[in-house]
CSV table of N, CA and C in Angstrom, one decimal:
chain,number,residue,atom,x,y,z
P,1,MET,N,28.7,104.8,7.0
P,1,MET,CA,29.8,104.1,7.7
P,1,MET,C,30.5,105.0,8.6
P,2,LYS,N,30.8,104.6,9.8
P,2,LYS,CA,31.6,105.5,10.7
P,2,LYS,C,33.0,105.7,10.2
P,3,THR,N,33.5,106.8,10.6
P,3,THR,CA,34.9,107.2,10.2
P,3,THR,C,35.9,106.1,10.7
P,4,ILE,N,35.7,105.7,11.9
P,4,ILE,CA,36.7,104.6,12.5
P,4,ILE,C,36.6,103.4,11.6
P,5,ALA,N,35.4,103.0,11.2
P,5,ALA,CA,35.3,101.8,10.4
P,5,ALA,C,36.0,102.0,9.0
P,6,ILE,N,35.9,103.1,8.5
P,6,ILE,CA,36.5,103.4,7.2
P,6,ILE,C,38.0,103.4,7.4
P,7,ILE,N,38.5,104.0,8.4
P,7,ILE,CA,40.0,104.0,8.7
P,7,ILE,C,40.4,102.6,8.9
P,8,SER,N,39.7,101.8,9.6
P,8,SER,CA,40.1,100.4,9.9
P,8,SER,C,40.2,99.6,8.6
P,9,TRP,N,39.2,99.8,7.7
P,9,TRP,CA,39.2,99.1,6.4
P,9,TRP,C,40.4,99.5,5.6
P,10,VAL,N,40.7,100.8,5.5
P,10,VAL,CA,41.8,101.3,4.7
P,10,VAL,C,43.1,100.7,5.3
P,11,LEU,N,43.3,100.8,6.6
P,11,LEU,CA,44.6,100.3,7.2
P,11,LEU,C,44.7,98.8,7.0
P,12,ARG,N,43.6,98.0,7.2
P,12,ARG,CA,43.6,96.6,7.0
P,12,ARG,C,43.9,96.2,5.5
P,13,ILE,N,43.3,96.9,4.6
P,13,ILE,CA,43.6,96.6,3.2
P,13,ILE,C,45.0,96.9,2.8
P,14,ILE,N,45.6,98.0,3.3
P,14,ILE,CA,47.0,98.3,3.0
P,14,ILE,C,47.9,97.2,3.6
P,15,ALA,N,47.7,96.9,4.9
P,15,ALA,CA,48.5,95.9,5.5
P,15,ALA,C,48.4,94.5,4.9
P,16,ALA,N,47.2,94.1,4.6
P,16,ALA,CA,47.0,92.8,3.9
P,16,ALA,C,47.6,92.8,2.5
P,17,GLY,N,47.4,93.9,1.8
P,17,GLY,CA,47.9,94.0,0.5
P,17,GLY,C,49.5,93.9,0.4
P,18,ILE,N,50.1,94.5,1.4
P,18,ILE,CA,51.6,94.4,1.5
P,18,ILE,C,52.0,92.9,1.8
P,19,LEU,N,51.3,92.3,2.8
P,19,LEU,CA,51.6,91.0,3.1
P,19,LEU,C,51.3,90.0,2.0
P,20,LEU,N,50.2,90.2,1.3
P,20,LEU,CA,49.8,89.2,0.3
P,20,LEU,C,50.6,89.4,-1.0
P,21,GLN,N,51.1,90.6,-1.3
P,21,GLN,CA,51.8,90.8,-2.6
P,21,GLN,C,53.2,90.1,-2.5
P,22,THR,N,53.7,89.9,-1.3
P,22,THR,CA,55.0,89.2,-1.2
P,22,THR,C,54.9,87.7,-1.4
P,23,LEU,N,53.7,87.1,-1.3
P,23,LEU,CA,53.6,85.7,-1.4
P,23,LEU,C,54.1,85.1,-2.7
P,24,TYR,N,53.9,85.8,-3.8
P,24,TYR,CA,54.3,85.3,-5.1
P,24,TYR,C,55.8,85.0,-5.0
P,25,PHE,N,56.6,85.9,-4.4
P,25,PHE,CA,58.0,85.7,-4.4
P,25,PHE,C,58.4,84.5,-3.5
P,26,LYS,N,57.7,84.3,-2.4
P,26,LYS,CA,58.0,83.2,-1.5
P,26,LYS,C,57.5,81.9,-2.0
P,27,PHE,N,56.4,81.8,-2.6
P,27,PHE,CA,55.8,80.5,-3.0
P,27,PHE,C,56.4,80.1,-4.4
P,28,THR,N,56.9,81.0,-5.2
P,28,THR,CA,57.5,80.6,-6.5
P,28,THR,C,59.0,80.4,-6.4
P,29,ALA,N,59.6,80.5,-5.2
P,29,ALA,CA,61.0,80.4,-4.9
P,29,ALA,C,61.8,81.4,-5.8
P,30,HIS,N,61.3,82.6,-5.8
P,30,HIS,CA,62.0,83.7,-6.6
P,30,HIS,C,63.4,83.8,-6.0
P,31,PRO,N,64.4,84.0,-6.9
P,31,PRO,CA,65.8,84.0,-6.5
P,31,PRO,C,66.1,85.0,-5.3
P,32,GLU,N,65.5,86.2,-5.4
P,32,GLU,CA,65.7,87.1,-4.3
P,32,GLU,C,65.2,86.6,-2.9
P,33,SER,N,64.0,86.0,-3.0
P,33,SER,CA,63.5,85.4,-1.7
P,33,SER,C,64.3,84.2,-1.2
P,34,VAL,N,64.7,83.4,-2.1
P,34,VAL,CA,65.6,82.3,-1.8
P,34,VAL,C,66.9,82.8,-1.2
P,35,ALA,N,67.5,83.8,-1.8
P,35,ALA,CA,68.7,84.3,-1.3
P,35,ALA,C,68.6,84.9,0.1
P,36,LEU,N,67.5,85.6,0.4
P,36,LEU,CA,67.2,86.2,1.7
P,36,LEU,C,67.0,85.1,2.7
P,37,PHE,N,66.2,84.1,2.5
P,37,PHE,CA,66.0,83.1,3.5
P,37,PHE,C,67.3,82.2,3.6
P,38,THR,N,68.1,82.0,2.6
P,38,THR,CA,69.3,81.3,2.7
P,38,THR,C,70.3,82.0,3.6
P,39,LYS,N,70.3,83.4,3.5
P,39,LYS,CA,71.1,84.2,4.4
P,39,LYS,C,70.7,84.0,5.8
P,40,LEU,N,69.4,83.8,6.0
P,40,LEU,CA,68.9,83.6,7.4
P,40,LEU,C,69.1,82.2,7.9
P,41,GLY,N,69.4,81.3,6.9
P,41,GLY,CA,69.7,79.9,7.3
P,41,GLY,C,68.4,79.1,7.4
P,42,VAL,N,67.3,79.5,6.8
P,42,VAL,CA,66.1,78.8,7.0
P,42,VAL,C,65.4,78.5,5.6
P,43,GLU,N,66.2,78.4,4.6
P,43,GLU,CA,65.6,78.1,3.2
P,43,GLU,C,65.6,76.5,3.1
P,44,PRO,N,64.5,76.0,2.6
P,44,PRO,CA,63.3,76.5,2.1
P,44,PRO,C,62.1,76.6,3.1
P,45,TRP,N,62.2,75.8,4.2
P,45,TRP,CA,61.1,75.7,5.1
P,45,TRP,C,60.7,77.0,5.8
P,46,GLY,N,61.7,77.9,6.1
P,46,GLY,CA,61.4,79.2,6.7
P,46,GLY,C,60.6,80.1,5.7
P,47,ARG,N,61.0,80.0,4.4
P,47,ARG,CA,60.4,80.8,3.4
P,47,ARG,C,58.9,80.4,3.2
P,48,ILE,N,58.7,79.1,3.1
P,48,ILE,CA,57.4,78.6,2.9
P,48,ILE,C,56.5,78.8,4.2
P,49,ALA,N,57.0,78.5,5.4
P,49,ALA,CA,56.3,78.8,6.6
P,49,ALA,C,55.9,80.2,6.8
P,50,THR,N,56.8,81.1,6.5
P,50,THR,CA,56.5,82.5,6.5
P,50,THR,C,55.5,82.9,5.6
P,51,GLY,N,55.5,82.4,4.4
P,51,GLY,CA,54.5,82.6,3.4
P,51,GLY,C,53.1,82.2,3.8
P,52,VAL,N,53.1,81.0,4.4
P,52,VAL,CA,51.8,80.5,4.9
P,52,VAL,C,51.2,81.4,6.0
P,53,LEU,N,52.1,81.8,6.9
P,53,LEU,CA,51.7,82.6,8.0
P,53,LEU,C,51.2,84.0,7.5
P,54,GLU,N,51.9,84.5,6.5
P,54,GLU,CA,51.5,85.8,5.9
P,54,GLU,C,50.2,85.7,5.2
P,55,LEU,N,49.9,84.6,4.5
P,55,LEU,CA,48.7,84.3,3.8
P,55,LEU,C,47.5,84.3,4.9
P,56,ILE,N,47.7,83.5,5.9
P,56,ILE,CA,46.7,83.5,7.0
P,56,ILE,C,46.4,84.8,7.6
P,57,THR,N,47.5,85.6,7.9
P,57,THR,CA,47.4,86.9,8.5
P,57,THR,C,46.7,87.8,7.6
P,58,GLY,N,47.0,87.8,6.3
P,58,GLY,CA,46.3,88.7,5.3
P,58,GLY,C,44.8,88.4,5.3
P,59,ILE,N,44.5,87.2,5.3
P,59,ILE,CA,43.0,86.8,5.3
P,59,ILE,C,42.4,87.3,6.6
P,60,LEU,N,43.0,87.0,7.7
P,60,LEU,CA,42.4,87.4,9.0
P,60,LEU,C,42.2,89.0,9.1
P,61,LEU,N,43.2,89.7,8.5
P,61,LEU,CA,43.1,91.2,8.5
P,61,LEU,C,41.8,91.6,7.7
P,62,LEU,N,41.5,90.9,6.6
P,62,LEU,CA,40.4,91.3,5.7
P,62,LEU,C,39.0,90.9,6.3
P,63,ILE,N,39.0,90.1,7.2
P,63,ILE,CA,37.7,89.7,7.8
P,63,ILE,C,37.5,90.5,9.1
P,64,PRO,N,36.4,91.4,9.1
P,64,PRO,CA,36.3,92.3,10.2
P,64,PRO,C,36.3,91.6,11.6
P,65,ALA,N,35.7,90.4,11.7
P,65,ALA,CA,35.6,89.7,13.0
P,65,ALA,C,36.9,89.2,13.5
P,66,THR,N,37.9,89.1,12.6
P,66,THR,CA,39.2,88.6,13.0
P,66,THR,C,40.3,89.6,12.9
P,67,ALA,N,40.0,90.9,12.7
P,67,ALA,CA,40.9,92.0,12.5
P,67,ALA,C,42.0,92.1,13.6
P,68,PHE,N,41.5,92.0,14.8
P,68,PHE,CA,42.5,92.1,15.9
P,68,PHE,C,43.5,91.0,15.9
P,69,LEU,N,43.1,89.7,15.7
P,69,LEU,CA,44.0,88.6,15.6
P,69,LEU,C,44.9,88.7,14.4
P,70,GLY,N,44.4,89.2,13.3
P,70,GLY,CA,45.3,89.5,12.1
P,70,GLY,C,46.3,90.5,12.4
P,71,GLY,N,45.9,91.6,13.1
P,71,GLY,CA,46.9,92.6,13.5
P,71,GLY,C,47.9,92.1,14.4
P,72,PHE,N,47.5,91.2,15.3
P,72,PHE,CA,48.4,90.6,16.3
P,72,PHE,C,49.5,89.7,15.6
P,73,LEU,N,49.0,88.9,14.7
P,73,LEU,CA,49.9,88.1,13.9
P,73,LEU,C,50.8,88.9,13.0
P,74,ALA,N,50.3,89.9,12.4
P,74,ALA,CA,51.1,90.8,11.5
P,74,ALA,C,52.2,91.5,12.4
P,75,MET,N,51.8,91.9,13.6
P,75,MET,CA,52.8,92.5,14.4
P,75,MET,C,54.0,91.6,14.7
P,76,GLY,N,53.6,90.3,15.1
P,76,GLY,CA,54.7,89.3,15.3
P,76,GLY,C,55.5,89.0,14.1
P,77,LEU,N,54.9,88.9,13.0
P,77,LEU,CA,55.7,88.6,11.8
P,77,LEU,C,56.6,89.8,11.4
P,78,MET,N,56.1,91.0,11.6
P,78,MET,CA,56.9,92.2,11.2
P,78,MET,C,58.0,92.4,12.2
P,79,VAL,N,57.8,92.1,13.5
P,79,VAL,CA,58.9,92.2,14.5
P,79,VAL,C,60.0,91.3,14.1
P,80,GLY,N,59.6,90.1,13.7
P,80,GLY,CA,60.6,89.1,13.2
P,80,GLY,C,61.3,89.6,12.0
P,81,ALA,N,60.6,90.1,11.0
P,81,ALA,CA,61.2,90.6,9.8
P,81,ALA,C,62.2,91.8,10.0
P,82,ILE,N,61.8,92.7,10.9
P,82,ILE,CA,62.6,93.8,11.2
P,82,ILE,C,63.9,93.4,11.9
P,83,ALA,N,63.7,92.4,12.9
P,83,ALA,CA,64.9,91.9,13.6
P,83,ALA,C,65.8,91.2,12.6
P,84,SER,N,65.3,90.4,11.7
P,84,SER,CA,66.1,89.7,10.7
P,84,SER,C,66.9,90.7,9.9
P,85,HIS,N,66.2,91.8,9.5
P,85,HIS,CA,67.0,92.9,8.7
P,85,HIS,C,68.1,93.5,9.6
P,86,LEU,N,67.7,93.8,10.8
P,86,LEU,CA,68.7,94.5,11.6
P,86,LEU,C,69.9,93.7,12.0
P,87,LEU,N,69.6,92.4,12.3
P,87,LEU,CA,70.6,91.5,12.9
P,87,LEU,C,71.4,90.6,11.8
P,88,VAL,N,70.7,90.3,10.7
P,88,VAL,CA,71.4,89.4,9.8
P,88,VAL,C,71.5,89.9,8.3
P,89,ILE,N,70.3,90.3,7.8
P,89,ILE,CA,70.2,90.7,6.4
P,89,ILE,C,70.9,92.0,6.1
P,90,GLY,N,70.6,93.0,6.9
P,90,GLY,CA,70.9,94.4,6.7
P,90,GLY,C,69.7,95.1,6.2
P,91,ILE,N,69.7,96.4,6.4
P,91,ILE,CA,68.5,97.2,6.0
P,91,ILE,C,68.2,97.1,4.5
P,92,GLU,N,69.3,97.1,3.7
P,92,GLU,CA,69.1,97.0,2.3
P,92,GLU,C,69.4,95.5,1.9
P,93,SER,N,68.5,95.0,1.1
P,93,SER,CA,68.7,93.6,0.6
P,93,SER,C,68.7,93.5,-0.9
P,94,GLN,N,69.9,93.1,-1.4
P,94,GLN,CA,70.1,92.9,-2.8
P,94,GLN,C,69.7,94.2,-3.6
P,95,GLY,N,70.2,95.3,-3.1
P,95,GLY,CA,70.0,96.6,-3.9
P,95,GLY,C,68.6,97.1,-3.9
P,96,ASP,N,67.7,96.7,-2.9
P,96,ASP,CA,66.3,97.2,-2.9
P,96,ASP,C,66.2,98.6,-2.3
P,97,GLY,N,67.3,99.2,-1.9
P,97,GLY,CA,67.2,100.5,-1.2
P,97,GLY,C,66.5,100.5,0.1
P,98,GLY,N,66.4,99.3,0.7
P,98,GLY,CA,65.7,99.2,2.0
P,98,GLY,C,64.2,99.0,1.9
P,99,GLN,N,63.7,98.8,0.7
P,99,GLN,CA,62.2,98.7,0.5
P,99,GLN,C,61.5,97.7,1.4
P,100,LEU,N,62.1,96.4,1.5
P,100,LEU,CA,61.5,95.4,2.3
P,100,LEU,C,61.5,95.8,3.8
P,101,PHE,N,62.6,96.4,4.2
P,101,PHE,CA,62.6,96.9,5.6
P,101,PHE,C,61.6,98.0,5.9
P,102,ILE,N,61.4,98.9,5.0
P,102,ILE,CA,60.5,100.0,5.1
P,102,ILE,C,59.0,99.4,5.1
P,103,LEU,N,58.8,98.5,4.2
P,103,LEU,CA,57.4,97.9,4.2
P,103,LEU,C,57.1,97.1,5.5
P,104,ALA,N,58.1,96.5,6.1
P,104,ALA,CA,57.9,95.8,7.3
P,104,ALA,C,57.6,96.8,8.4
P,105,ILE,N,58.3,97.9,8.4
P,105,ILE,CA,58.0,99.0,9.4
P,105,ILE,C,56.5,99.5,9.2
P,106,ILE,N,56.2,99.7,8.0
P,106,ILE,CA,54.8,100.2,7.7
P,106,ILE,C,53.8,99.2,8.2
P,107,VAL,N,53.9,97.9,7.9
P,107,VAL,CA,53.0,96.9,8.3
P,107,VAL,C,52.9,96.8,9.8
P,108,LEU,N,54.1,97.0,10.5
P,108,LEU,CA,54.1,96.9,12.0
P,108,LEU,C,53.3,98.1,12.5
P,109,LYS,N,53.5,99.3,12.0
P,109,LYS,CA,52.8,100.4,12.5
P,109,LYS,C,51.3,100.3,12.3
P,110,LEU,N,50.9,99.8,11.1
P,110,LEU,CA,49.5,99.6,10.8
P,110,LEU,C,48.9,98.6,11.7
P,111,SER,N,49.6,97.5,11.9
P,111,SER,CA,49.1,96.4,12.7
P,111,SER,C,48.8,96.9,14.2
P,112,ILE,N,49.7,97.7,14.7
P,112,ILE,CA,49.5,98.2,16.0
P,112,ILE,C,48.2,99.1,16.1
P,113,ILE,N,48.1,99.9,15.1
P,113,ILE,CA,46.9,100.8,15.0
P,113,ILE,C,45.6,99.9,14.9
P,114,ILE,N,45.7,98.9,14.0
P,114,ILE,CA,44.6,98.0,13.9
P,114,ILE,C,44.2,97.3,15.2
P,115,GLN,N,45.2,96.9,16.0
P,115,GLN,CA,44.9,96.3,17.2
P,115,GLN,C,44.2,97.3,18.2
P,116,VAL,N,44.7,98.5,18.2
P,116,VAL,CA,44.0,99.5,19.0
P,116,VAL,C,42.6,99.7,18.6
P,117,LEU,N,42.3,99.9,17.3
P,117,LEU,CA,41.0,100.1,16.8
P,117,LEU,C,40.1,98.9,17.1
P,118,HIS,N,40.6,97.7,17.2
P,118,HIS,CA,39.8,96.5,17.4
P,118,HIS,C,40.1,95.8,18.7
P,119,ARG,N,40.4,96.6,19.7
P,119,ARG,CA,40.7,96.1,21.0
P,119,ARG,C,39.5,95.4,21.7
P,120,LYS,N,38.3,95.8,21.3
P,120,LYS,CA,37.1,95.2,21.9
P,120,LYS,C,37.1,93.7,21.5
P,121,GLN,N,37.6,93.4,20.3
P,121,GLN,CA,37.6,92.0,19.9
P,121,GLN,C,38.6,91.2,20.8
P,122,ALA,N,39.7,91.8,21.2
P,122,ALA,CA,40.6,91.1,22.1
P,122,ALA,C,39.9,90.9,23.5
P,123,GLN,N,39.2,91.9,23.9
P,123,GLN,CA,38.4,91.7,25.2
P,123,GLN,C,37.4,90.6,25.1
P,124,GLN,N,36.7,90.5,24.0
P,124,GLN,CA,35.8,89.5,23.8
P,124,GLN,C,36.4,88.1,23.8
P,125,LEU,N,37.6,88.0,23.1
P,125,LEU,CA,38.3,86.7,23.1
P,125,LEU,C,38.7,86.3,24.5
P,126,VAL,N,39.2,87.2,25.2
P,126,VAL,CA,39.6,86.9,26.6
P,126,VAL,C,38.4,86.5,27.4
P,127,HIS,N,37.3,87.2,27.3
P,127,HIS,CA,36.1,86.8,28.1
P,127,HIS,C,35.6,85.5,27.6
P,128,THR,N,35.7,85.2,26.4
P,128,THR,CA,35.2,83.9,25.8
P,128,THR,C,36.0,82.7,26.3
P,129,TYR,N,37.3,82.9,26.2
P,129,TYR,CA,38.2,81.7,26.5
P,129,TYR,C,38.8,81.7,27.9
P,130,PHE,N,38.6,82.8,28.6
P,130,PHE,CA,39.1,82.8,30.0
P,130,PHE,C,38.0,83.5,30.8
P,131,PRO,N,36.9,82.9,31.0
P,131,PRO,CA,35.8,83.6,31.7
P,131,PRO,C,36.1,83.7,33.2
P,132,VAL,N,35.6,84.8,33.7
P,132,VAL,CA,35.8,85.1,35.2
P,132,VAL,C,34.7,84.2,35.9
P,133,LYS,N,35.2,83.5,36.9
P,133,LYS,CA,34.2,82.6,37.6
P,133,LYS,C,34.0,83.1,39.0
């Protein structure tokens, strides 16, 4: 296995793992998750929709053929999460020491690297859906 492929797998597993481990809190209406989304003014639909998007993103990251798309969605989700922390929630949420904020930054960085590593997939998507005539 090539070094780049190994790096890609490691980064995708870490990013997907972070995204997927938070689903329990979102889908079970854990009090901390409910409080966070209430503060954002989007409880419960925002919590559930975010969970569904994170589930889809985690799955896309783990499938090699959809890694770029998963990285793209992860980037969008994490930009939203980071903006929510900076503008509404605060870096620290309910005494977590900024852990959720830091995890969002980690996933954002990983998703950008994943997109760079899988940029050929993006080129193929563009050529498939927007062919040059």
